[in-house]
Coordinates of N, CA and C in Angstrom, one line a residue:
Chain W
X1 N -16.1 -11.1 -1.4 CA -15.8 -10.1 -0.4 C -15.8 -8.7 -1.0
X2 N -15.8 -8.0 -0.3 CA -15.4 -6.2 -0.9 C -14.0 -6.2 -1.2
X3 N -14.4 -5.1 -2.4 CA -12.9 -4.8 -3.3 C -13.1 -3.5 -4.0
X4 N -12.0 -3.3 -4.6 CA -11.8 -2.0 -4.6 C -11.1 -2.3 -6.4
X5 N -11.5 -1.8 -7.2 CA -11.6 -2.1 -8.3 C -10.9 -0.8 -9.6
X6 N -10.6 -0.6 -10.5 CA -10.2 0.0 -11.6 C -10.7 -0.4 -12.6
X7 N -11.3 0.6 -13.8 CA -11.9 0.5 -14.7 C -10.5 0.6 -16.0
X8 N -9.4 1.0 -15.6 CA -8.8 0.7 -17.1 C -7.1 0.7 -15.8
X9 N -6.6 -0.6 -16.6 CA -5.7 -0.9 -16.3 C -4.2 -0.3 -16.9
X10 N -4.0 0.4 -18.0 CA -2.6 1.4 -18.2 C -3.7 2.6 -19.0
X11 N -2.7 3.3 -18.7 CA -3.4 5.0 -18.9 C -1.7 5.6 -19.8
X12 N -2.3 5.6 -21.1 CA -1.3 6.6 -21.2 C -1.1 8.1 -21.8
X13 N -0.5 9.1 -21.6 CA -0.9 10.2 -21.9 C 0.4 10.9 -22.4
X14 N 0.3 12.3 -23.2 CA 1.5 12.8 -23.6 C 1.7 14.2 -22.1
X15 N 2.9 14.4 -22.2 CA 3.1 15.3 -21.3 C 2.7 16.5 -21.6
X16 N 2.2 17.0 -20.1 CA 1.6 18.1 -20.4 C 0.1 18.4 -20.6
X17 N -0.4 17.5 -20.3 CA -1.7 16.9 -20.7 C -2.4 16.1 -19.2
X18 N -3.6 16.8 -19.0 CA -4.1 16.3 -17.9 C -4.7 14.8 -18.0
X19 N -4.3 13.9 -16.4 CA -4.9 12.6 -16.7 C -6.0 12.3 -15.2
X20 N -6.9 11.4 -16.0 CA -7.6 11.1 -15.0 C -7.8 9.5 -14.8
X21 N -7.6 9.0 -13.6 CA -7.5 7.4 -13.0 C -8.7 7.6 -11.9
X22 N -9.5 6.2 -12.9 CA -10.1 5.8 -12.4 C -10.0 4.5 -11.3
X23 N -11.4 4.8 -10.1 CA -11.7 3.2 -9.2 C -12.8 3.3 -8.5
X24 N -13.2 2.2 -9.1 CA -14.4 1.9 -8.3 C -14.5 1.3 -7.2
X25 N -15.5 1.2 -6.1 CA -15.2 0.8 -5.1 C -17.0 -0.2 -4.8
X26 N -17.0 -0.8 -3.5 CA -18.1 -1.7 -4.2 C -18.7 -1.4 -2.4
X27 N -17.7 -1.1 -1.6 CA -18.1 -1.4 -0.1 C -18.8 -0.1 0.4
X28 N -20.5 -0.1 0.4 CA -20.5 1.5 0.9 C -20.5 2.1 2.1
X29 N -20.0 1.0 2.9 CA -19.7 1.4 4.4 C -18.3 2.0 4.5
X30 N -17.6 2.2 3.1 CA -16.3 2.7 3.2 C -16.4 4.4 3.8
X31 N -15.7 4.8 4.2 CA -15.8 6.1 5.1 C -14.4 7.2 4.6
X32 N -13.6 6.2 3.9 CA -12.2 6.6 3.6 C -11.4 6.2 2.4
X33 N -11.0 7.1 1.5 CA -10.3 6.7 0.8 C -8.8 7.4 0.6
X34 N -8.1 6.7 -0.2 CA -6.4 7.2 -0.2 C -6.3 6.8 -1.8
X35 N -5.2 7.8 -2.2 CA -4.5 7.4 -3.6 C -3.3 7.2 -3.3
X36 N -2.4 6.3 -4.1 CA -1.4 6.0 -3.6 C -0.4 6.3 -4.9
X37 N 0.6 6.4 -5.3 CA 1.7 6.3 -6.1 C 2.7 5.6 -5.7
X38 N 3.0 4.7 -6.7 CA 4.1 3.8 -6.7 C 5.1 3.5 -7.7
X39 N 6.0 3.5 -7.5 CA 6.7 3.7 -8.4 C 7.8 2.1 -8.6
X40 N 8.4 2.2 -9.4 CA 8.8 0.5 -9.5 C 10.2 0.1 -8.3
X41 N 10.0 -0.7 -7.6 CA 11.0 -1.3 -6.7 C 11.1 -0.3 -5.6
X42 N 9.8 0.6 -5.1 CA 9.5 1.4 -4.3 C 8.2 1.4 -3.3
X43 N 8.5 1.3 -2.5 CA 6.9 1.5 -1.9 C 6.2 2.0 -2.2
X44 N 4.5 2.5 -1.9 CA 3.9 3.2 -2.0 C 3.6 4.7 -1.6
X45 N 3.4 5.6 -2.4 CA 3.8 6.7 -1.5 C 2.1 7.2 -1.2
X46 N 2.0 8.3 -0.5 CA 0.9 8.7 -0.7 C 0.5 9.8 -0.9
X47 N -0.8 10.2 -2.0 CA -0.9 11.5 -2.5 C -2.0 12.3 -2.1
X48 N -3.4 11.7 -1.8 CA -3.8 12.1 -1.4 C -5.2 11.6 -1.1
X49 N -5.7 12.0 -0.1 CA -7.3 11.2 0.8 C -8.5 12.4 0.6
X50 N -9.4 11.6 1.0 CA -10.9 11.9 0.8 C -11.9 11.5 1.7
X51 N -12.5 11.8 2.7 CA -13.3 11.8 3.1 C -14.6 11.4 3.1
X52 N -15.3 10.6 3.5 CA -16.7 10.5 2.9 C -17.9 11.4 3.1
X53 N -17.4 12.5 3.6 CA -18.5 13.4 3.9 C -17.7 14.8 3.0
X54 N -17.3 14.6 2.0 CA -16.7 15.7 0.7 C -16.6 14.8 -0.2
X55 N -16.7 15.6 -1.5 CA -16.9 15.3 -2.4 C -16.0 15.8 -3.4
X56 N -15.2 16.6 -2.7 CA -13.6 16.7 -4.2 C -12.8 17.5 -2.9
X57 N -11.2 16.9 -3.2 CA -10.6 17.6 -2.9 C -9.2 18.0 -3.6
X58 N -8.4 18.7 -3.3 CA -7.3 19.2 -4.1 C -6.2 19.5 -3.5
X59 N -4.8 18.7 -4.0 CA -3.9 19.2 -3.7 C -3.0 19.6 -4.9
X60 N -1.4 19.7 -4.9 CA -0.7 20.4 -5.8 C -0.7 19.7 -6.8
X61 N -1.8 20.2 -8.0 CA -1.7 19.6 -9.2 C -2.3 18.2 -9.3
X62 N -2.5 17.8 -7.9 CA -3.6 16.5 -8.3 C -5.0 17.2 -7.5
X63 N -6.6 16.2 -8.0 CA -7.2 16.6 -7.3 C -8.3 15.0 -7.1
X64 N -9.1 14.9 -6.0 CA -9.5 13.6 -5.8 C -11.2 13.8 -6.0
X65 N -12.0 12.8 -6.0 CA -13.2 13.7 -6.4 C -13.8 12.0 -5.9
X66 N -15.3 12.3 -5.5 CA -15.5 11.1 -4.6 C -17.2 11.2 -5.0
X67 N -17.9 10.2 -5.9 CA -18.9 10.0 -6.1 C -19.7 9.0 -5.6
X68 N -20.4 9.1 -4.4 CA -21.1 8.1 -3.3 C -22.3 7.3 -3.9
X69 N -23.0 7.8 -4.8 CA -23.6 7.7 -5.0 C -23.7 6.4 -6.2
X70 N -22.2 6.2 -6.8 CA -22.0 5.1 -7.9 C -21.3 4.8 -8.0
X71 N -20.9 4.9 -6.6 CA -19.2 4.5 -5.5 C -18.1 4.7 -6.8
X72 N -18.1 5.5 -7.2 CA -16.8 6.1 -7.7 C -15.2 7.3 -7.3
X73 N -14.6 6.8 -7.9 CA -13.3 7.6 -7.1 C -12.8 7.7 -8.2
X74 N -11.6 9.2 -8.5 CA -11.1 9.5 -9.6 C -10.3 10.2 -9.0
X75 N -8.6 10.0 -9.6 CA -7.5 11.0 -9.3 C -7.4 11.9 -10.6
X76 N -6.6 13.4 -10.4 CA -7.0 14.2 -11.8 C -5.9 14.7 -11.4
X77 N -4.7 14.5 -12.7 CA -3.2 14.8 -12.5 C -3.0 16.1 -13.4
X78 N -3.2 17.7 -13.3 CA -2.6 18.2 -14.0 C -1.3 18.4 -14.5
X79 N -1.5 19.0 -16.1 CA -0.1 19.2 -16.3 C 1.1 18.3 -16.4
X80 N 0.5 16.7 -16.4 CA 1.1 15.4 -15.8 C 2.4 15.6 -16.8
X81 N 3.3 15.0 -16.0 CA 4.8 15.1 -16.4 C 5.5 14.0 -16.3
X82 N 6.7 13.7 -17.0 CA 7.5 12.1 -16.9 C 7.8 11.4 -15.6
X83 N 7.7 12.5 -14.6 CA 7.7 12.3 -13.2 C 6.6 11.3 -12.5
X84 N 5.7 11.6 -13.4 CA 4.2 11.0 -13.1 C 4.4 9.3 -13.0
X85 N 5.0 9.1 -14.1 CA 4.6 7.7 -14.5 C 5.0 6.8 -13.3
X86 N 4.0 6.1 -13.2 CA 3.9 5.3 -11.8 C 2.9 4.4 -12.5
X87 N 2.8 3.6 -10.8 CA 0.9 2.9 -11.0 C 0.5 3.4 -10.2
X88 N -0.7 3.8 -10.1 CA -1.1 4.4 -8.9 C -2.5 3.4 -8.4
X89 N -2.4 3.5 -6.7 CA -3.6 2.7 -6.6 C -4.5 3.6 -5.6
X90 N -5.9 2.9 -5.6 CA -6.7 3.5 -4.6 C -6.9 2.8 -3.6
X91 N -7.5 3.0 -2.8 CA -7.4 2.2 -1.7 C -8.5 2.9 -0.7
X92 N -9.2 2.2 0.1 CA -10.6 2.7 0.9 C -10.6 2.1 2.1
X93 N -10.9 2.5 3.1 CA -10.7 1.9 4.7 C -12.9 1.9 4.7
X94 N -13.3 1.3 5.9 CA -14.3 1.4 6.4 C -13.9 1.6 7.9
X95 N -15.4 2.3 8.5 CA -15.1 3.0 9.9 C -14.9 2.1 10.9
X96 N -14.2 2.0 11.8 CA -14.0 0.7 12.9 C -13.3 0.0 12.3
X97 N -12.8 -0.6 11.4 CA -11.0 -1.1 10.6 C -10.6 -0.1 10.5
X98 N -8.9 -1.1 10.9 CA -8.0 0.0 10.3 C -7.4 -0.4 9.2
X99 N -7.8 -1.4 8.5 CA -7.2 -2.3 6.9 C -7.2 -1.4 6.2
X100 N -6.9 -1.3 5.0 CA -6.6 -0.7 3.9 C -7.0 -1.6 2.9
X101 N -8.3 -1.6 2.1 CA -8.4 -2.6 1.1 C -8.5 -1.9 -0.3
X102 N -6.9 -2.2 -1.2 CA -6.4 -1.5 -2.3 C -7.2 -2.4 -3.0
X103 N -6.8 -1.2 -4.4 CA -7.4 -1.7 -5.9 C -6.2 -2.4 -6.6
X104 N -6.4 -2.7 -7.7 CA -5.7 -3.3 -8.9 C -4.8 -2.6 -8.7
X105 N -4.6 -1.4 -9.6 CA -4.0 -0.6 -10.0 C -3.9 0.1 -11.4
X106 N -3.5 1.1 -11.5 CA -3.8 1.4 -13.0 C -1.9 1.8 -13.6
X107 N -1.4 1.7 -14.1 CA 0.0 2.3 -14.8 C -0.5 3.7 -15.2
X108 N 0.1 4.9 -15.2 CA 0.3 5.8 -15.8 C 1.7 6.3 -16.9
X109 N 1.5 6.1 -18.1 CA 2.5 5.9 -18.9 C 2.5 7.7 -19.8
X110 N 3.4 7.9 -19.2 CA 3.5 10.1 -19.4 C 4.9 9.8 -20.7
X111 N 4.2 10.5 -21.7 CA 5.0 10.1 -23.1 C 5.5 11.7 -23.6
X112 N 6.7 11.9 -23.9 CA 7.2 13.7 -24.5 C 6.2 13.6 -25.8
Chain F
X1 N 4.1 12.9 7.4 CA 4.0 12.0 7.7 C 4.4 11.2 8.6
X2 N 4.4 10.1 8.6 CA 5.5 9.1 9.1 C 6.6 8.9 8.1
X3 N 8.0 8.6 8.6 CA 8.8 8.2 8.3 C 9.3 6.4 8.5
X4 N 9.4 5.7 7.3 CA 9.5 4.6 7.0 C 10.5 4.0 6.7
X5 N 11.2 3.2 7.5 CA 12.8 2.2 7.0 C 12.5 0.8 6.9
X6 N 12.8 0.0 6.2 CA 12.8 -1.3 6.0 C 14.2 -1.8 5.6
X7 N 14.6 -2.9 6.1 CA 15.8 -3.4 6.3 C 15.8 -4.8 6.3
X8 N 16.3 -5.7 5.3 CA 17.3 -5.5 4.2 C 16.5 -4.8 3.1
X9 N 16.9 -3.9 1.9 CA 16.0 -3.9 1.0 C 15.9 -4.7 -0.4
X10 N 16.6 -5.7 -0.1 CA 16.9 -7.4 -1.0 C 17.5 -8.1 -0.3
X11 N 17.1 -9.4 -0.3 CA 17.6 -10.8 0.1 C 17.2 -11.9 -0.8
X12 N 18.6 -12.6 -1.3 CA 18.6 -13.5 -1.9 C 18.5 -15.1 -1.2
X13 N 18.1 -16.0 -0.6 CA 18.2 -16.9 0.5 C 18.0 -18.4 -0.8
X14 N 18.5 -19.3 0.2 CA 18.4 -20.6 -0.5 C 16.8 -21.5 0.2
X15 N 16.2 -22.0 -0.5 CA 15.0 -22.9 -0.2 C 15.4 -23.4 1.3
X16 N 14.3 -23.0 2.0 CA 14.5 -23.8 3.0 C 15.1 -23.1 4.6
X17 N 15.6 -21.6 4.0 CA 16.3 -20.9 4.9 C 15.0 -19.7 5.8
X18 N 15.4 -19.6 6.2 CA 14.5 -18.2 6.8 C 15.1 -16.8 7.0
X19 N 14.7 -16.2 6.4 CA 14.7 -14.6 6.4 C 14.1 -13.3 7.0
X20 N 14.7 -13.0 8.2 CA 14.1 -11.7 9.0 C 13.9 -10.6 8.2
X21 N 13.0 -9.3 8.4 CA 12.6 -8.5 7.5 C 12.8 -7.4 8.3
X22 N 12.7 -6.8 8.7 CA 12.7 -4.8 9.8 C 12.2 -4.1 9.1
X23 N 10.9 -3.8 10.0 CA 10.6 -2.4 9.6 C 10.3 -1.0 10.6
X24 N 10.9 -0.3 10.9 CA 11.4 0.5 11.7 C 10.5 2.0 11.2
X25 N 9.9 2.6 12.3 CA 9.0 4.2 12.4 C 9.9 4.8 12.9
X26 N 10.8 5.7 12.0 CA 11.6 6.8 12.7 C 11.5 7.7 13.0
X27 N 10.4 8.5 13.3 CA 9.7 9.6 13.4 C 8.1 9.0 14.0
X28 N 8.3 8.6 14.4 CA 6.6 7.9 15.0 C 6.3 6.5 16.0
X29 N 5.6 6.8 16.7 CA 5.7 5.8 17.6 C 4.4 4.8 17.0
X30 N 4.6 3.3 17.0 CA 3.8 3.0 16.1 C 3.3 1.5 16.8
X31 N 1.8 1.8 18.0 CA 1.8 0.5 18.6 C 1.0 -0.5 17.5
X32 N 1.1 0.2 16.3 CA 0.7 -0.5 15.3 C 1.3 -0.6 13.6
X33 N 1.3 -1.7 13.3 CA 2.2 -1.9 12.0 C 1.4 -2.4 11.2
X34 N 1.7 -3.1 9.9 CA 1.1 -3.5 9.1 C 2.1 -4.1 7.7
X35 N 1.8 -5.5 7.5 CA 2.6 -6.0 6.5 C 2.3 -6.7 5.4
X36 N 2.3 -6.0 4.1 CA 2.0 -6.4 3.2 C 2.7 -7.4 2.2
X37 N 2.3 -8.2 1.3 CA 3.0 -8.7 0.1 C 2.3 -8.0 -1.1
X38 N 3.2 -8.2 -2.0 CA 3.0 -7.4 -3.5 C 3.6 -8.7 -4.4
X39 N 3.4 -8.9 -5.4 CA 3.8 -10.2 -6.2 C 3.9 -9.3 -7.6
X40 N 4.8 -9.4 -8.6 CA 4.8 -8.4 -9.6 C 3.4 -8.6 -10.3
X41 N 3.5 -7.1 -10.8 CA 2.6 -6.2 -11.2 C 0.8 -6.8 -11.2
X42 N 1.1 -6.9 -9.1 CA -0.5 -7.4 -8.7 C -0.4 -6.4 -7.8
X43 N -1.4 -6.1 -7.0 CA -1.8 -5.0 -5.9 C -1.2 -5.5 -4.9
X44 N -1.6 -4.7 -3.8 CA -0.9 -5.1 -2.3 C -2.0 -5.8 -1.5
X45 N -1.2 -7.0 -0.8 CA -2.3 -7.5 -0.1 C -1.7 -7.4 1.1
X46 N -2.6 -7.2 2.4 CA -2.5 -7.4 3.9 C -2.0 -8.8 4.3
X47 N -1.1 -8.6 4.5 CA -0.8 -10.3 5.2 C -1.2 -10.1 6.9
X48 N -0.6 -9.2 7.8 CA -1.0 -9.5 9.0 C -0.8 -8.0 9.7
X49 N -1.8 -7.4 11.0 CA -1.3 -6.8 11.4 C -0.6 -6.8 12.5
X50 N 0.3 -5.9 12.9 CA 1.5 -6.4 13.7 C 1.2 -5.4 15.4
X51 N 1.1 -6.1 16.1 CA 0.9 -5.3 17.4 C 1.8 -5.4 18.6
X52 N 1.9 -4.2 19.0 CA 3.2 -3.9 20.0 C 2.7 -4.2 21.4
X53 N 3.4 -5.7 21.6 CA 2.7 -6.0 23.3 C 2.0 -7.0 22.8
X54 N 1.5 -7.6 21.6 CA 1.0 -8.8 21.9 C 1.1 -9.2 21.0
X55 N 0.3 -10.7 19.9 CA 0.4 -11.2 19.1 C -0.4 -10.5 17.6
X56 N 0.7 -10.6 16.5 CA 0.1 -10.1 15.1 C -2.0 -10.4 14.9
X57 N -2.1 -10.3 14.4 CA -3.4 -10.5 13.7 C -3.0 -10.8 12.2
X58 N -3.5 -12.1 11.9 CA -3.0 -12.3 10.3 C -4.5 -12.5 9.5
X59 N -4.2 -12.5 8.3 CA -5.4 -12.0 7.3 C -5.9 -13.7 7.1
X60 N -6.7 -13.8 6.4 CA -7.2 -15.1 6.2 C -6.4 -15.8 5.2
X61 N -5.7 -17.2 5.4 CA -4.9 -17.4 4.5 C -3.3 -17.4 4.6
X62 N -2.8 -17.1 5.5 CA -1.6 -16.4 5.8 C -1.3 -17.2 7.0
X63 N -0.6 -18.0 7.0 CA 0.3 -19.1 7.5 C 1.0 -18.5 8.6
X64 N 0.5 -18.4 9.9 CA 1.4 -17.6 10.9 C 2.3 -18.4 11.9
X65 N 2.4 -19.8 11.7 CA 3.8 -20.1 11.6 C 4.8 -20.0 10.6
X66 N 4.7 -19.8 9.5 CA 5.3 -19.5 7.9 C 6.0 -18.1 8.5
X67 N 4.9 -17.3 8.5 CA 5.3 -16.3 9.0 C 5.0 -15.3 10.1
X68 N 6.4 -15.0 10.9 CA 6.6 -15.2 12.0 C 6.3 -13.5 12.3
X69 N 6.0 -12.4 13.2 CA 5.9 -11.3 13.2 C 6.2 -10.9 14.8
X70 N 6.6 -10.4 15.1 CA 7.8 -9.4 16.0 C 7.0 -8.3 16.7
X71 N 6.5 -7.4 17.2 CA 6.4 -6.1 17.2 C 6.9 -5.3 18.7
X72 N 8.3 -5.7 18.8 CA 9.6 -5.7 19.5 C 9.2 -4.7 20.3
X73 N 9.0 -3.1 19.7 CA 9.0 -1.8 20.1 C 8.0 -0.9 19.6
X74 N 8.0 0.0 20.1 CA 7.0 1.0 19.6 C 7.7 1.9 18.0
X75 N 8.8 1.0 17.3 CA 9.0 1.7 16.3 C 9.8 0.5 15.8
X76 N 9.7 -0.7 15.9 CA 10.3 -1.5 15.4 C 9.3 -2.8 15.1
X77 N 8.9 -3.9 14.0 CA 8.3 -4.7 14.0 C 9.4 -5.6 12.6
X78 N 9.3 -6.6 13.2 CA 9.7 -7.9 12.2 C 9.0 -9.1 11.4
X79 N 9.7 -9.2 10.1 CA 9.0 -10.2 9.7 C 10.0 -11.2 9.6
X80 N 9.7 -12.7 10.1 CA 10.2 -13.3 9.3 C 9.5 -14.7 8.7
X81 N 10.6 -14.7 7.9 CA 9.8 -16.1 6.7 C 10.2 -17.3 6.9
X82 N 9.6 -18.0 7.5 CA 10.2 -19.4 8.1 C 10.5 -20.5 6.5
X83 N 11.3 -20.9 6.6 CA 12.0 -22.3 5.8 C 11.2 -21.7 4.2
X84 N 11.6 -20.7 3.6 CA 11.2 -20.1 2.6 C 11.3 -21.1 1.9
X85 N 10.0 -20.6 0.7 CA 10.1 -21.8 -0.5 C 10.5 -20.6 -1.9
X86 N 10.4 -21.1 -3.3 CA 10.5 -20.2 -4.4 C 9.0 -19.0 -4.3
X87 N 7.9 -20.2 -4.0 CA 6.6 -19.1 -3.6 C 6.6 -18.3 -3.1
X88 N 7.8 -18.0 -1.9 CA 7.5 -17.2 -1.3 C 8.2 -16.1 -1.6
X89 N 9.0 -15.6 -2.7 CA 9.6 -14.9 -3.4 C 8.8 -13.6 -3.6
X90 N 8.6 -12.4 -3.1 CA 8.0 -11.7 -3.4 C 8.4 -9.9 -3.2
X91 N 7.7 -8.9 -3.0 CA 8.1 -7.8 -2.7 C 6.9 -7.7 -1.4
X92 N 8.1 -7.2 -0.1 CA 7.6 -6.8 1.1 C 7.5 -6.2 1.6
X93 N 6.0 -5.5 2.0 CA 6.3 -3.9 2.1 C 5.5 -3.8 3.9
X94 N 5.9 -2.8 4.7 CA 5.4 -2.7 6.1 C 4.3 -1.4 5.8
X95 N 3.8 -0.5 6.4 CA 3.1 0.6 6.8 C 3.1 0.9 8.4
X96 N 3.1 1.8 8.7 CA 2.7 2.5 9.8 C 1.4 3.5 9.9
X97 N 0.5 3.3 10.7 CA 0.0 4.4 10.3 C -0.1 5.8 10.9
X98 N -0.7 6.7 10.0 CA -0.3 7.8 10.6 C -1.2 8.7 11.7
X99 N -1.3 10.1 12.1 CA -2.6 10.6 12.7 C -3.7 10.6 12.3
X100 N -4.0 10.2 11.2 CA -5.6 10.3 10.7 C -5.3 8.8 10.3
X101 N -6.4 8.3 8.9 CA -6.7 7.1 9.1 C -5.7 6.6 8.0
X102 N -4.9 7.5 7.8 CA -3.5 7.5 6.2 C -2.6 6.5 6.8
X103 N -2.1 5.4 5.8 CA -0.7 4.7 6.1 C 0.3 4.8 5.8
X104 N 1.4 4.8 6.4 CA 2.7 5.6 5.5 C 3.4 4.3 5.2
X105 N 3.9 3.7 3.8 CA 4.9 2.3 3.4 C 6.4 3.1 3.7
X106 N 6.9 1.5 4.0 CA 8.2 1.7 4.1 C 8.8 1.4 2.6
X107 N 10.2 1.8 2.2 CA 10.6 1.1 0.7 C 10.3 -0.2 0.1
X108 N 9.9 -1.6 1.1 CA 10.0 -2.6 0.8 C 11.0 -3.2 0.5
X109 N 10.8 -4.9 0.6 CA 11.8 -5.5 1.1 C 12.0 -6.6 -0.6
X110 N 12.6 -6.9 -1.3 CA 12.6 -7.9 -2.5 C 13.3 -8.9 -2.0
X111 N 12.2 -10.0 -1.9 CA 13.1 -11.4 -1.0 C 12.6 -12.5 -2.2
X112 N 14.2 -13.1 -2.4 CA 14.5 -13.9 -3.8 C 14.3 -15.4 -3.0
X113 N 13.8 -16.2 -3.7 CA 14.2 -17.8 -2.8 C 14.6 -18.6 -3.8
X114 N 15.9 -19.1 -3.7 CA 16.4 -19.9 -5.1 C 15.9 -21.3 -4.5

């Protein structure tokens, strides 16, 4: 079936230092994507979406970037801080569902 | 966003017992829900979606007498886990969704089966 995939399973980085999380995606009738953050014994929260008709977007200190072409997806954490460390996952809808079909997940491990 | 409650947010139960789950849109009217399981450090998977006024829709796989789904109100939907085993031990998480195509989780639920 379609899935929504990650190329490196823990990420870790020193603070202060920009990270980038990777996911691949395999469905290209997907129309929508979400990043999600989660943190341990917490739901998921959400950080930020993408569109399939753009190709980067940006919010505060993260930014999402959307390559259709080799169905790729990348979150980009500036400045990443101890706050960061989570797993974060991606996740992609197609148009006419409303499912949500997540990836693995990747850890982000933010070190002083 | 949406605002997300889930209730209990742990339950310890004995083999065999069944356990109700709540997940409650406090800020959003929601004639649609969504319920997930999480199993440690695996992704989230869709178990069923939950609709207000008629019966869930469950994913392929997913035992919908096992588990039983509610969607009471327009801000309220239930889970429960009929005659739980150790398997079913897991982390339980709802969504609502929001104005666009984004879902908002509630805390989730950690249900233990001794």
């Amino acid at each position: 079936g379609e899935s929504v995939g990650l190329h490196l399973p823990t990420l870790s980085v020193q603070e202060g230092d920009n990270s980038i999380i990777n996911c691949a995606y395999s469905n290209s009738a997907s129309d929508y994507f979400i990043w999600y953050k989660q943190e341990s014994g917490k739901g998921p929260q959400f950080i930020i979406d993408i569109r399939s008709n753009m190709d980067k977007r940006q919010g505060q200190r993260v930014t999402v970037l959307l390559n259709k072409t080799v169905k790729h997806l990348s979150l980009q954490i500036a400045a990443t801080q101890p706050g960061d460390s989570a797993v974060y996952f991606c996740a992609e809808k197609s148009g006419g569902y409303n499912k949500l079909i997540f990836g693995a997940g990747t850890r982000l491990a933010v070190h002083p | 966003g949406a605002v997300v409650s889930q209730h209990p947010s742990w339950v310890i139960c004995k083999s065999g017992t069944s356990v109700k789950i709540e997940c409650r849109s406090l800020d959003f009217q929601a004639t649609t829900m969504f319920w997930y399981r999480q199993f440690p450090k695996q992704s989230l998977m869709l178990m069923a979606t939950s609709n207000e006024g008629s019966k869930a829709t469950y994913e392929q796989g997913v035992e919908k007498d096992k588990f039983l789904i509610n969607h009471a109100s327009l801000t309220l939907s239930t889970l429960t886990v009929t005659s739980a085993h150790p398997e079913d031990s897991s982390f339980y998480i709802c969504s609502v969704p929001g104005d666009t195509d984004t879902q908002y989780f509630g805390p989730g639920t950690r249900l233990t089966v001794l």
